[in-house]
Short mmCIF file of C-alpha atoms and ligand atoms in Angstrom, two decimals:
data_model
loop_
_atom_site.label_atom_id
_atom_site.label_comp_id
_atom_site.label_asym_id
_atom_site.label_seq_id
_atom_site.Cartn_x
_atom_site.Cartn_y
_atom_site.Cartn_z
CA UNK K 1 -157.19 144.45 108.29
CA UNK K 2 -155.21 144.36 105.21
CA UNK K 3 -156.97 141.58 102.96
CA UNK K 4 -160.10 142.96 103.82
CA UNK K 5 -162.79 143.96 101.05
CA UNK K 6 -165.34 146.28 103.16
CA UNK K 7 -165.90 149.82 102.01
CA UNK K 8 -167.08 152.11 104.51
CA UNK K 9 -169.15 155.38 103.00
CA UNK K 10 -170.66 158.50 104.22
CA UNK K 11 -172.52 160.97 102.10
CA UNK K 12 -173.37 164.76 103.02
CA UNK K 13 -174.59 167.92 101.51
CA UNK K 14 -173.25 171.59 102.31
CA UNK K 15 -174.74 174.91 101.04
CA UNK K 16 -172.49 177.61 99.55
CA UNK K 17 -172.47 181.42 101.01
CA UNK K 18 -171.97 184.98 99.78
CA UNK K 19 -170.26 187.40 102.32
CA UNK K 20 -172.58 190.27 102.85
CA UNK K 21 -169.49 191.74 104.81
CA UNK K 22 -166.55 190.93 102.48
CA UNK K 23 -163.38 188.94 103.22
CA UNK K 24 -159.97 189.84 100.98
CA UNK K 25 -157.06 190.05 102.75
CA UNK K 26 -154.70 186.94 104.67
CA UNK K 27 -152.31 187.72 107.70
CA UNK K 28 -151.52 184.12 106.89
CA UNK K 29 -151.28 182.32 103.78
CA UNK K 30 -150.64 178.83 104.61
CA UNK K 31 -153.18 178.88 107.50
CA UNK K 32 -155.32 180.90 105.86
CA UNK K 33 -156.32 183.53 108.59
CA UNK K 34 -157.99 186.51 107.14
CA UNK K 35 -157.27 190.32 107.98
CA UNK K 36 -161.14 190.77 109.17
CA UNK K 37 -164.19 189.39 110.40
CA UNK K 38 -166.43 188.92 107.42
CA UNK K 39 -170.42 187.87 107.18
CA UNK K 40 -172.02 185.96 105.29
CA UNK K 41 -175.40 184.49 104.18
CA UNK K 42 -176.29 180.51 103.64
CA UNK K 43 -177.92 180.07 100.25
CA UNK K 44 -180.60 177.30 99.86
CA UNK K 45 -178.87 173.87 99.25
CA UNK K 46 -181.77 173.00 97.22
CA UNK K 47 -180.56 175.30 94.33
CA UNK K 48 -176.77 175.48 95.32
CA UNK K 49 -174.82 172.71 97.07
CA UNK K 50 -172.33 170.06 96.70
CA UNK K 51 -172.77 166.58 97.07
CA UNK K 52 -169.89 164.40 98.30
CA UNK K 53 -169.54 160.84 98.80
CA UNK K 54 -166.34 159.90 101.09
CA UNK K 55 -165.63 156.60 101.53
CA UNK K 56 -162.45 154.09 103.77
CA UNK K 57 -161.56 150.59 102.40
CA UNK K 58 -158.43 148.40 103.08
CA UNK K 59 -158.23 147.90 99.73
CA UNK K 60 -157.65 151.43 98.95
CA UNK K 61 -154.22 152.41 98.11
CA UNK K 62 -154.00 155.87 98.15
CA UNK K 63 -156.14 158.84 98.36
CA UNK K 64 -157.96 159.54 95.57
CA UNK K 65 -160.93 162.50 94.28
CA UNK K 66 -163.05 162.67 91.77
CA UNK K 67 -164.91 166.67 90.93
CA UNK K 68 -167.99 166.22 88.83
CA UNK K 69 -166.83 162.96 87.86
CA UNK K 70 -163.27 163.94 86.90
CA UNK K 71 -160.32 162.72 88.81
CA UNK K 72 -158.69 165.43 90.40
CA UNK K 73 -155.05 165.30 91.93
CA UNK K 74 -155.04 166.24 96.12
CA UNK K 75 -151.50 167.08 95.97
CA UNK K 76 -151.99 170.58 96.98
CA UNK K 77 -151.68 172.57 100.20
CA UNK K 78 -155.12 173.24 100.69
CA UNK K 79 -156.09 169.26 100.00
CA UNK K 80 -153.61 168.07 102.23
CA UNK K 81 -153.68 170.33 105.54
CA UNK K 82 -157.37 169.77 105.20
CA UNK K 83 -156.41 165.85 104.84
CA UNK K 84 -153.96 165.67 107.89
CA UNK K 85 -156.26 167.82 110.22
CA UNK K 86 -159.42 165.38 110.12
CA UNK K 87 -157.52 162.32 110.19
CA UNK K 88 -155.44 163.81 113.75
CA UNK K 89 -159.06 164.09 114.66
CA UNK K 90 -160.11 160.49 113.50
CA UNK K 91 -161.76 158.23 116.70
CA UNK K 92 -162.74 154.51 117.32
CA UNK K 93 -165.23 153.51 114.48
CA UNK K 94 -167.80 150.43 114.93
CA UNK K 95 -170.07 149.76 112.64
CA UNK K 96 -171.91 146.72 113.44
CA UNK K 97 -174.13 146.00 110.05
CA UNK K 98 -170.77 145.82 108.03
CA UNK K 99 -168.52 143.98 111.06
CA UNK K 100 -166.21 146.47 110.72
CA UNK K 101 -164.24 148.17 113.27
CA UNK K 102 -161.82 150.71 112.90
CA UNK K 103 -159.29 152.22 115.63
CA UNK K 104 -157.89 155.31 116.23
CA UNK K 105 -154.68 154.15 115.28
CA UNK K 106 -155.57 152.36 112.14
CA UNK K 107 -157.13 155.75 110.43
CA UNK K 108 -153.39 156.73 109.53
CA UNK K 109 -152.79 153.78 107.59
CA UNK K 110 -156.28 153.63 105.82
CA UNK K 111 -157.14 156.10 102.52
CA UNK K 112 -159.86 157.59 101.46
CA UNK K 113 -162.21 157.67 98.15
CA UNK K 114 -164.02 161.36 97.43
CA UNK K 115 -166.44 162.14 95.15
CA UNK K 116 -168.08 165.60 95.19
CA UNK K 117 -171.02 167.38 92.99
CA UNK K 118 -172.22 170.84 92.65
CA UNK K 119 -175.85 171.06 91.89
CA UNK K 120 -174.98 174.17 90.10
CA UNK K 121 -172.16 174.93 87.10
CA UNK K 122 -168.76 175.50 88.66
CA UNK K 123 -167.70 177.98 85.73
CA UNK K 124 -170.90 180.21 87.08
CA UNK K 125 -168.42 181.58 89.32
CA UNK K 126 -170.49 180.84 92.38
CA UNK K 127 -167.94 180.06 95.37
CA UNK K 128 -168.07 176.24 94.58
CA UNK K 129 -164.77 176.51 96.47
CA UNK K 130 -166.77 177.17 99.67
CA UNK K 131 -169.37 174.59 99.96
CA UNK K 132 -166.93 171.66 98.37
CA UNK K 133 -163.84 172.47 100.75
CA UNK K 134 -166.81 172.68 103.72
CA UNK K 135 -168.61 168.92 102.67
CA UNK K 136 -164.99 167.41 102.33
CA UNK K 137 -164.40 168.61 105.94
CA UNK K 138 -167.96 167.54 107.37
CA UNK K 139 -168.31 164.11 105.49
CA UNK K 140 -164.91 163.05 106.17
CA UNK K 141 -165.17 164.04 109.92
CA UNK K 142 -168.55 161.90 110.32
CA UNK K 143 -166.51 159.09 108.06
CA UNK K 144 -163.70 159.29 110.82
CA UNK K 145 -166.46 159.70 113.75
CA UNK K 146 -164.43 162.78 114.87
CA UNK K 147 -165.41 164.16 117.79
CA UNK K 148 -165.54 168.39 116.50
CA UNK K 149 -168.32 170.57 116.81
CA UNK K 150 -169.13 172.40 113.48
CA UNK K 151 -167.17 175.18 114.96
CA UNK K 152 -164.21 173.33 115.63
CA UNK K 153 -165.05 171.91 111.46
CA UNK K 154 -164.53 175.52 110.37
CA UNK K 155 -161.71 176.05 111.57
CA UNK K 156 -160.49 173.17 109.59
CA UNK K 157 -162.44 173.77 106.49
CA UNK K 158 -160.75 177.54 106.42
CA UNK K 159 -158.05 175.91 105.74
CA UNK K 160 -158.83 174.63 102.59
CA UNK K 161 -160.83 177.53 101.35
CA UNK K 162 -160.87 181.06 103.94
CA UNK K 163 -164.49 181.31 102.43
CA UNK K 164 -165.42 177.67 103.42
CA UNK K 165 -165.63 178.16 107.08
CA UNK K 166 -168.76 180.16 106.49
CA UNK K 167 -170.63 177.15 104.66
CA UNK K 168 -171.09 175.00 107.95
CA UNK K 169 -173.88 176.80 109.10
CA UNK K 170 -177.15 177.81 108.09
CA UNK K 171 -178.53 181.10 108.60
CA UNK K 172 -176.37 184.14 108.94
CA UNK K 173 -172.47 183.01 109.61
CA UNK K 174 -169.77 185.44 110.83
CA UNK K 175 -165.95 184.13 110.80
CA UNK K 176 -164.41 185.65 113.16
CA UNK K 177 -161.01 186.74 112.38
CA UNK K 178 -159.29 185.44 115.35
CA UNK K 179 -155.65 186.62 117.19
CA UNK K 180 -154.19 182.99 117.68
CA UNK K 181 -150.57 182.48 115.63
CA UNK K 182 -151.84 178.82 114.53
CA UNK K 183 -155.30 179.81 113.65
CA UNK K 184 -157.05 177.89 116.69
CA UNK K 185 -159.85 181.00 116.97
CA UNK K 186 -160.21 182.09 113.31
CA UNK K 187 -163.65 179.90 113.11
CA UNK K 188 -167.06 180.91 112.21
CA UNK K 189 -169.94 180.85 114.30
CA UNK K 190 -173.81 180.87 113.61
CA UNK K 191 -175.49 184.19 114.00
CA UNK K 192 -179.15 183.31 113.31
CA UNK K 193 -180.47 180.58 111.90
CA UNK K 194 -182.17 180.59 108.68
CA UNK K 195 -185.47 180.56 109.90
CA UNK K 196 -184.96 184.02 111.83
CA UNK K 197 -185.25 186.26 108.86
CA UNK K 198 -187.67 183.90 106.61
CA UNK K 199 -188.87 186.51 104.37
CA UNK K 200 -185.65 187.29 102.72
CA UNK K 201 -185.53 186.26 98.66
CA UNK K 202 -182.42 185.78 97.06
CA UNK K 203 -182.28 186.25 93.03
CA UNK K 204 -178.72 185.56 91.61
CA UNK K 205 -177.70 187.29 88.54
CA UNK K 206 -175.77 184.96 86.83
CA UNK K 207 -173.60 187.73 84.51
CA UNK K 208 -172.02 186.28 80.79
CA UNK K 209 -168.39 187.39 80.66
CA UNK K 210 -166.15 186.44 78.11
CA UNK K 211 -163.40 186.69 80.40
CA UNK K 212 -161.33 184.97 82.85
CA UNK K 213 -161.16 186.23 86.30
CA UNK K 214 -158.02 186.77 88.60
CA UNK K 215 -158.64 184.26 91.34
CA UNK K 216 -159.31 185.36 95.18
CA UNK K 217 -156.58 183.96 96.39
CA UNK K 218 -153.71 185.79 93.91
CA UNK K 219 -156.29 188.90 93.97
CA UNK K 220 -156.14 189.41 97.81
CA UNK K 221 -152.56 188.97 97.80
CA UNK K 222 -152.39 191.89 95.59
CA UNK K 223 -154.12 193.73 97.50
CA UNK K 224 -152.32 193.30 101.17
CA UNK K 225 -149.37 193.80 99.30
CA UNK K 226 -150.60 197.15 96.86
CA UNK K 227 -153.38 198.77 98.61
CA UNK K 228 -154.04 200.92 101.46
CA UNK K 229 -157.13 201.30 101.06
CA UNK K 230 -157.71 197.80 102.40
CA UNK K 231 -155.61 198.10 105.31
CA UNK K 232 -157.51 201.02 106.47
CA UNK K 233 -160.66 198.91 105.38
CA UNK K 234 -159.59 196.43 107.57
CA UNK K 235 -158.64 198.54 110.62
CA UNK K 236 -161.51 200.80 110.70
CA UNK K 237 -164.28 200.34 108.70
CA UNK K 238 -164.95 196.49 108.78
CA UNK K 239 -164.81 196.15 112.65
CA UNK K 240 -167.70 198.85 112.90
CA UNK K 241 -169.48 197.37 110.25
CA UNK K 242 -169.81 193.84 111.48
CA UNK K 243 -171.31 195.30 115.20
CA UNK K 244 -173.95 196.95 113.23
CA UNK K 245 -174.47 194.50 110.38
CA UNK K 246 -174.93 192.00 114.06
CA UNK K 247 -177.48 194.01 115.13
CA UNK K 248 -179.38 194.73 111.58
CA UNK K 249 -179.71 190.76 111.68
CA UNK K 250 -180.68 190.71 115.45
CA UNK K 251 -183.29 193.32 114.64
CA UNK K 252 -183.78 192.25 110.78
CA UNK K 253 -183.93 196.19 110.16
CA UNK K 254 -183.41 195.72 105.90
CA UNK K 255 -183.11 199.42 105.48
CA UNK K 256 -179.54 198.93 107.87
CA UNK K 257 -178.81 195.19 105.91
CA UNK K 258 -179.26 197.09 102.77
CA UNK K 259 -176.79 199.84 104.02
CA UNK K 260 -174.56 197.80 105.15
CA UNK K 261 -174.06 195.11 102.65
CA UNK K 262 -173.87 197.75 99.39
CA UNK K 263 -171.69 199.46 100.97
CA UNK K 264 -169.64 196.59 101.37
CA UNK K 265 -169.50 195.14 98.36
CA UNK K 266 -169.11 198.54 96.97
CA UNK K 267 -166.05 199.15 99.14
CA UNK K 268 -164.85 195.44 98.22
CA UNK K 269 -164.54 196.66 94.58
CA UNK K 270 -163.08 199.91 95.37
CA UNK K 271 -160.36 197.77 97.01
CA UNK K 272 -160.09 195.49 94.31
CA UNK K 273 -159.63 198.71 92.16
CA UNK K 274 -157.21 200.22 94.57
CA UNK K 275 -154.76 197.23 93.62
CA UNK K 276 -152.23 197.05 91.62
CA UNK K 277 -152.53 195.92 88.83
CA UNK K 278 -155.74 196.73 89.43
CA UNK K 279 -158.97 194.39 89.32
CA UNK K 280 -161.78 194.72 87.84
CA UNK K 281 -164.52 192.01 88.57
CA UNK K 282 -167.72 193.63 87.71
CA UNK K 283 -168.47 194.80 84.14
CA UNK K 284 -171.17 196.98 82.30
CA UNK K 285 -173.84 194.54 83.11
CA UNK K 286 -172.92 194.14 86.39
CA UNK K 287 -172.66 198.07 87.14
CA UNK K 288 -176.25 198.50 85.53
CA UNK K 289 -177.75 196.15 87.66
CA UNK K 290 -176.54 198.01 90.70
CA UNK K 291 -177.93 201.59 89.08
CA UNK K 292 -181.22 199.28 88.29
CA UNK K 293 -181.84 198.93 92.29
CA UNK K 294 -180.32 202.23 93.45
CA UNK K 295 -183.00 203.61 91.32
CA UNK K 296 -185.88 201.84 92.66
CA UNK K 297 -184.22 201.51 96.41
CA UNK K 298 -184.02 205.68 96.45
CA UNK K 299 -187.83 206.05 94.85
CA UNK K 300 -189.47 204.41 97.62
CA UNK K 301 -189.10 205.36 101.19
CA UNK K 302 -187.38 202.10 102.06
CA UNK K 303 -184.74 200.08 100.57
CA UNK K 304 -186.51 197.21 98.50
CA UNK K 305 -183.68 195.04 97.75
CA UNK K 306 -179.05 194.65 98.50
CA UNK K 307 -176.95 193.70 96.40
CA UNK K 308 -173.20 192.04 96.25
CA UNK K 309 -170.84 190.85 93.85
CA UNK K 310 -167.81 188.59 94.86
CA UNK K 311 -164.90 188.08 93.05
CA UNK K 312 -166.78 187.85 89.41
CA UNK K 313 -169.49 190.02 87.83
CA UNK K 314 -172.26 187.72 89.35
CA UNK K 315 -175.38 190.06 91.00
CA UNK K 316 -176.67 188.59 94.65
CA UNK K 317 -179.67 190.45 95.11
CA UNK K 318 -181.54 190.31 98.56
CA UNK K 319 -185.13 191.21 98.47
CA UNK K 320 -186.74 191.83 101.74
CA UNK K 321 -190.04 189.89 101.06
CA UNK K 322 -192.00 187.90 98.48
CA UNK K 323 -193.51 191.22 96.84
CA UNK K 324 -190.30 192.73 96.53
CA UNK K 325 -188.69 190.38 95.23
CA UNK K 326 -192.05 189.61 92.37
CA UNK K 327 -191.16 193.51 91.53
CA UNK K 328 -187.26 192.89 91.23
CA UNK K 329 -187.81 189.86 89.33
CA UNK K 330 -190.41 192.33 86.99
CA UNK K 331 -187.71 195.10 86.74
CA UNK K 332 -184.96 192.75 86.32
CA UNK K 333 -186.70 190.89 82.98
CA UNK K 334 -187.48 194.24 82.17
CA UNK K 335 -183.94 195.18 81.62
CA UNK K 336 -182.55 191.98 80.95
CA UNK K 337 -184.92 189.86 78.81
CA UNK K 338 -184.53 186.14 77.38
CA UNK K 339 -183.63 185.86 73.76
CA UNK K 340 -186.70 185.43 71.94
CA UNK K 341 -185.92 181.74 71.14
CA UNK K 342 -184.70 181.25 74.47
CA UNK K 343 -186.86 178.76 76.91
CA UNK K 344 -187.90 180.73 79.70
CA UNK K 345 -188.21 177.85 81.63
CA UNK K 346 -184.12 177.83 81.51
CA UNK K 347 -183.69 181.39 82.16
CA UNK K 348 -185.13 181.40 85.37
CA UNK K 349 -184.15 178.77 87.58
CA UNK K 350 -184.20 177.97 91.66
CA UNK K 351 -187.25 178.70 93.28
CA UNK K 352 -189.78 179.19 90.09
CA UNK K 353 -192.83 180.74 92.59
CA UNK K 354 -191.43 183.88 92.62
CA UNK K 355 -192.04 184.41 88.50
CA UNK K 356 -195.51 183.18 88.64
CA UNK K 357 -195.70 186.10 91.72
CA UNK K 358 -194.75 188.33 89.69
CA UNK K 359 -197.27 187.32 86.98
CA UNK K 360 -194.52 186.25 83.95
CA UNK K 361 -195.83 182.49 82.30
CA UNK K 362 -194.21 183.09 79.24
CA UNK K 363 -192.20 185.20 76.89
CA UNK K 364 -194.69 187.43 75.95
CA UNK K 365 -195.55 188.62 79.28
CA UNK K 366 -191.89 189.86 79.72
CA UNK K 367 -192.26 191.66 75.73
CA UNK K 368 -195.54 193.29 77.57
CA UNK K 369 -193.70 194.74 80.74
CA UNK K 370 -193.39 198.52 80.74
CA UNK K 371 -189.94 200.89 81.70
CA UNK K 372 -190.06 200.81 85.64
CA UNK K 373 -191.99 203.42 87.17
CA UNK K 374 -188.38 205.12 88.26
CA UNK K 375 -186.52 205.14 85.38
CA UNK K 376 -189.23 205.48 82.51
CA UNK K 377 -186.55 205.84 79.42
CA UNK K 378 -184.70 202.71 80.56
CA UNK K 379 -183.23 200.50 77.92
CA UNK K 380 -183.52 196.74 76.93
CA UNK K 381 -180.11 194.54 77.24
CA UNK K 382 -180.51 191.35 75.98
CA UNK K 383 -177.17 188.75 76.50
CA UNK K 384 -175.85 190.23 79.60
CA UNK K 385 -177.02 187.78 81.85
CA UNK K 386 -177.10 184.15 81.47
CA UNK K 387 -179.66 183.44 83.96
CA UNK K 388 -181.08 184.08 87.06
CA UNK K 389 -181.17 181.77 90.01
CA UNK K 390 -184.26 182.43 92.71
CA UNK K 391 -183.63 181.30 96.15
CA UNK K 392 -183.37 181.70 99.77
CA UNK K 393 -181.28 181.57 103.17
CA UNK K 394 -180.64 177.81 103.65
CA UNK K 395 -179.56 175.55 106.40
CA UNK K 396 -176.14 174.31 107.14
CA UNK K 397 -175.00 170.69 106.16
CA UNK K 398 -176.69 167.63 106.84
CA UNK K 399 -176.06 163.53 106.55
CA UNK K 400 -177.83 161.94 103.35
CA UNK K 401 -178.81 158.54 104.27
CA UNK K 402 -180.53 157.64 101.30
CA UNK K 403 -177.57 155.60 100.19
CA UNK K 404 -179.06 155.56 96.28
CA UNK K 405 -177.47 159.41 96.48
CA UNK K 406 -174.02 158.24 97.46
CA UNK K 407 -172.09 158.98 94.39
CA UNK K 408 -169.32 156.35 94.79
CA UNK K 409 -170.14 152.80 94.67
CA UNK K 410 -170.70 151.05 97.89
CA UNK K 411 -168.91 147.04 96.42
CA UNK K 412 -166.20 149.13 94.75
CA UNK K 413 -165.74 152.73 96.59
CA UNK K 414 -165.37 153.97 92.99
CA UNK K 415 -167.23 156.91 91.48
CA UNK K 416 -170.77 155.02 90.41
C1 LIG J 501 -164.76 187.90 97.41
O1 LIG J 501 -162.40 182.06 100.11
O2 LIG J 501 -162.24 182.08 97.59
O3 LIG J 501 -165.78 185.81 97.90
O4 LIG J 501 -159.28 181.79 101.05
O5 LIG J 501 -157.89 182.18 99.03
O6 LIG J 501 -159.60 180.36 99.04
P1 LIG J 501 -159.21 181.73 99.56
O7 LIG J 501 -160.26 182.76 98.98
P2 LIG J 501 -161.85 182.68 98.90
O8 LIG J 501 -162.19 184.24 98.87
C2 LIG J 501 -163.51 184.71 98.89
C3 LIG J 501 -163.52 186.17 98.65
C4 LIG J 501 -164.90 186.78 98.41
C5 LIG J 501 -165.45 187.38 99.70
C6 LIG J 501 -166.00 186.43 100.73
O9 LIG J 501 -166.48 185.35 100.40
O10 LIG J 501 -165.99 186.85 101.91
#
């Protein structure tokens, strides 16, 4: 082969996720097995996905990735167990158009080009870790023509990134812990599929902080080493959680979701606080925007709208239909408006329906809304929150064949 000037290339798209039943904790570092079951929920890939382009070439001579168009290096663990995994898994490749055939064999001798894209800023804080690690695992894997379910993908993609796992699926995901010592049964698994529990509204809270966050990865070390309140978390209360949080999604009872997933998050944070040094990943915006839906959630008979906040002070706020979610998206411009000068048009991005729903066309609509019904002497707090992001559950990871999205160049196999 070695003279050859084919490129091969295979583009995909994967949604990210946000846990609704937290994961922070590893029994395993290197494999990355977790110390619970966790859930989680898809997020639309039309508002938050990555892109990636992966592409084989004899003339390649070594592995190479760009991130947003910046070369990164794929030295690292993560890169290179993901790396090794797919290409054991590599098979027989024919691909008649090009006259190119690959064999098993050959895959250890060939390298790869990747190029990969978030559709959303990766300082947001928005577990861009989760849907990249997940696309390099699924694109490279239909590159290879390996033979893996999206199950089996997981297991792999876990290994770059425990939260990745959840991002090939749609719908609701669970990753189930697993007992195995190599990690063969720590996967994740489809629930439902995003179509079950349609109504559901997503508005992300996208929270301005100043400062820079511990990372998962050192913060859940901290805690399996410091805290017992997450080894009791993981022992007791998660494992009863997840059967009920199953059935809330079975049933899609949102009173139970709602629950369920605060309690969570809440309990996440708690955990987080419980380390030491402790971590704090929420801040004064953050905390107000859970007392803005506690408020409205205990004035009506049934929770409107969940909330959860990962490892940053980002809101994910789940609104159990169209109207509540027009009302959040009222309440939530209530408390946190646009500067004056600010385009509205950039402060509320995603899924733009819901704001004409909730009858806002302009800045001086928002300057018109009255205190919430529940908490009539609320204040105003302009700069807490960057912007909000309206979307929905989302499916799991699909092929692109429109070839003018591939982002590396199909003479070259370099990023276009
Ligand atoms: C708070 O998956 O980012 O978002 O496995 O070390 O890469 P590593 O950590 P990561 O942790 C995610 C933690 C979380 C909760 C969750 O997504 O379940």
């Amino acid at each position: 082969m070695a003279g050859e000037k084919w490129v091969r290339m295979v583009t995909a798209q994967t949604p990210t996720n946000i846990a609704v039943i937290k994961y922070w904790g590893k029994r395993d570092e290197n494999l990355i097995l977790p110390v619970n079951d966790s859930i989680s929920v898809t997020l639309d890939p039309a508002h938050l996905c990555t892109t990636t382009t992966v592409a084989v070439s004899p003339s390649f001579d070594q592995d190479r990735m760009w991130l947003n168009g910046k070369e990164v290096s794929l030295a690292g663990a993560r890169y290179q167990n993901c790396l090794r995994e797919i290409r054991a898994r590599a098979c027989d490749v024919e691909d008649e158009e090009k006259g190119v055939k690959i064999a098993k064999k050959d895959w250890e001798n060939l390298h790869v080009h990747i190029a990969s894209y978030n559709n959303f800023p990766t300082a947001a804080g928005l577990a861009s870790s989760a849907a990249g690690f997940a696309c390099l695992v699924f694109s490279l894997a239909k590159l290879m023509n390996a033979k893996e379910d999206n199950s089996d993908l997981s297991a792999i993609a876990r290994q770059g990134s425990g939260s990745a796992c959840r991002s090939l699926f749609g719908g609701f995901v669970k990753w189930i812990m697993g007992e195995a010592k190599d990690g063969r049964d720590s996967r994740a698994v489809q629930l439902v599929d995003e179509k079950h529990w349609d109504e559901l509204v997503i508005i992300i809270a996208v929270v301005s902080s100043r400062q820079k966050e511990t990372s998962s990865t050192s913060g859940m070390q901290d805690s399996v080493n410091t805290s017992l309140l997450l080894e009791h978390r993981a022992k007791e209360i998660v494992p009863k959680r997840i059967v009920r949080m199953e059935e809330a999604l079975k049933t899609k009872d949102f009173g139970s979701f709602t629950e369920l997933t605060c309690a969570d998050s809440n309990q996440f944070h708690a955990t987080c606080l419980d380390t030491s040094p402790p971590i704090f990943y929420m801040n004064d915006t953050s905390h107000r925007l859970i007392s803005c839906v506690e408020k409205w959630n205990r004035s009506e008979a049934t929770p409107q709208v969940a909330y959860t906040f990962d490892a940053g002070p980002n809101a994910v706020l789940i609104a159990r239909n169209r109207k509540a979610a027009a009302q959040l998206m009222q309440k939530l411009l209530f408390y946190f408006p646009p500067n004056s000068d600010a385009d509205l048009d950039n402060y509320v991005i995603g899924d733009k329906s819901i704001l004409k729903d909730a009858g806002i066309e302009g800045i001086k609509d928002i300057e018109a809304l009255s205190p919430p019904q529940e908490n009539k002497d609320a204040l105003r707090h302009k700069d807490g929150v960057s912007y909000f992001i309206c979307t929905r559950p989302g499916r799991g990871p699909v092929l692109l064949s429109d070839t003018t999205q591939a982002l590396l160049n199909p003479q070259t196999g370099l990023p276009k």
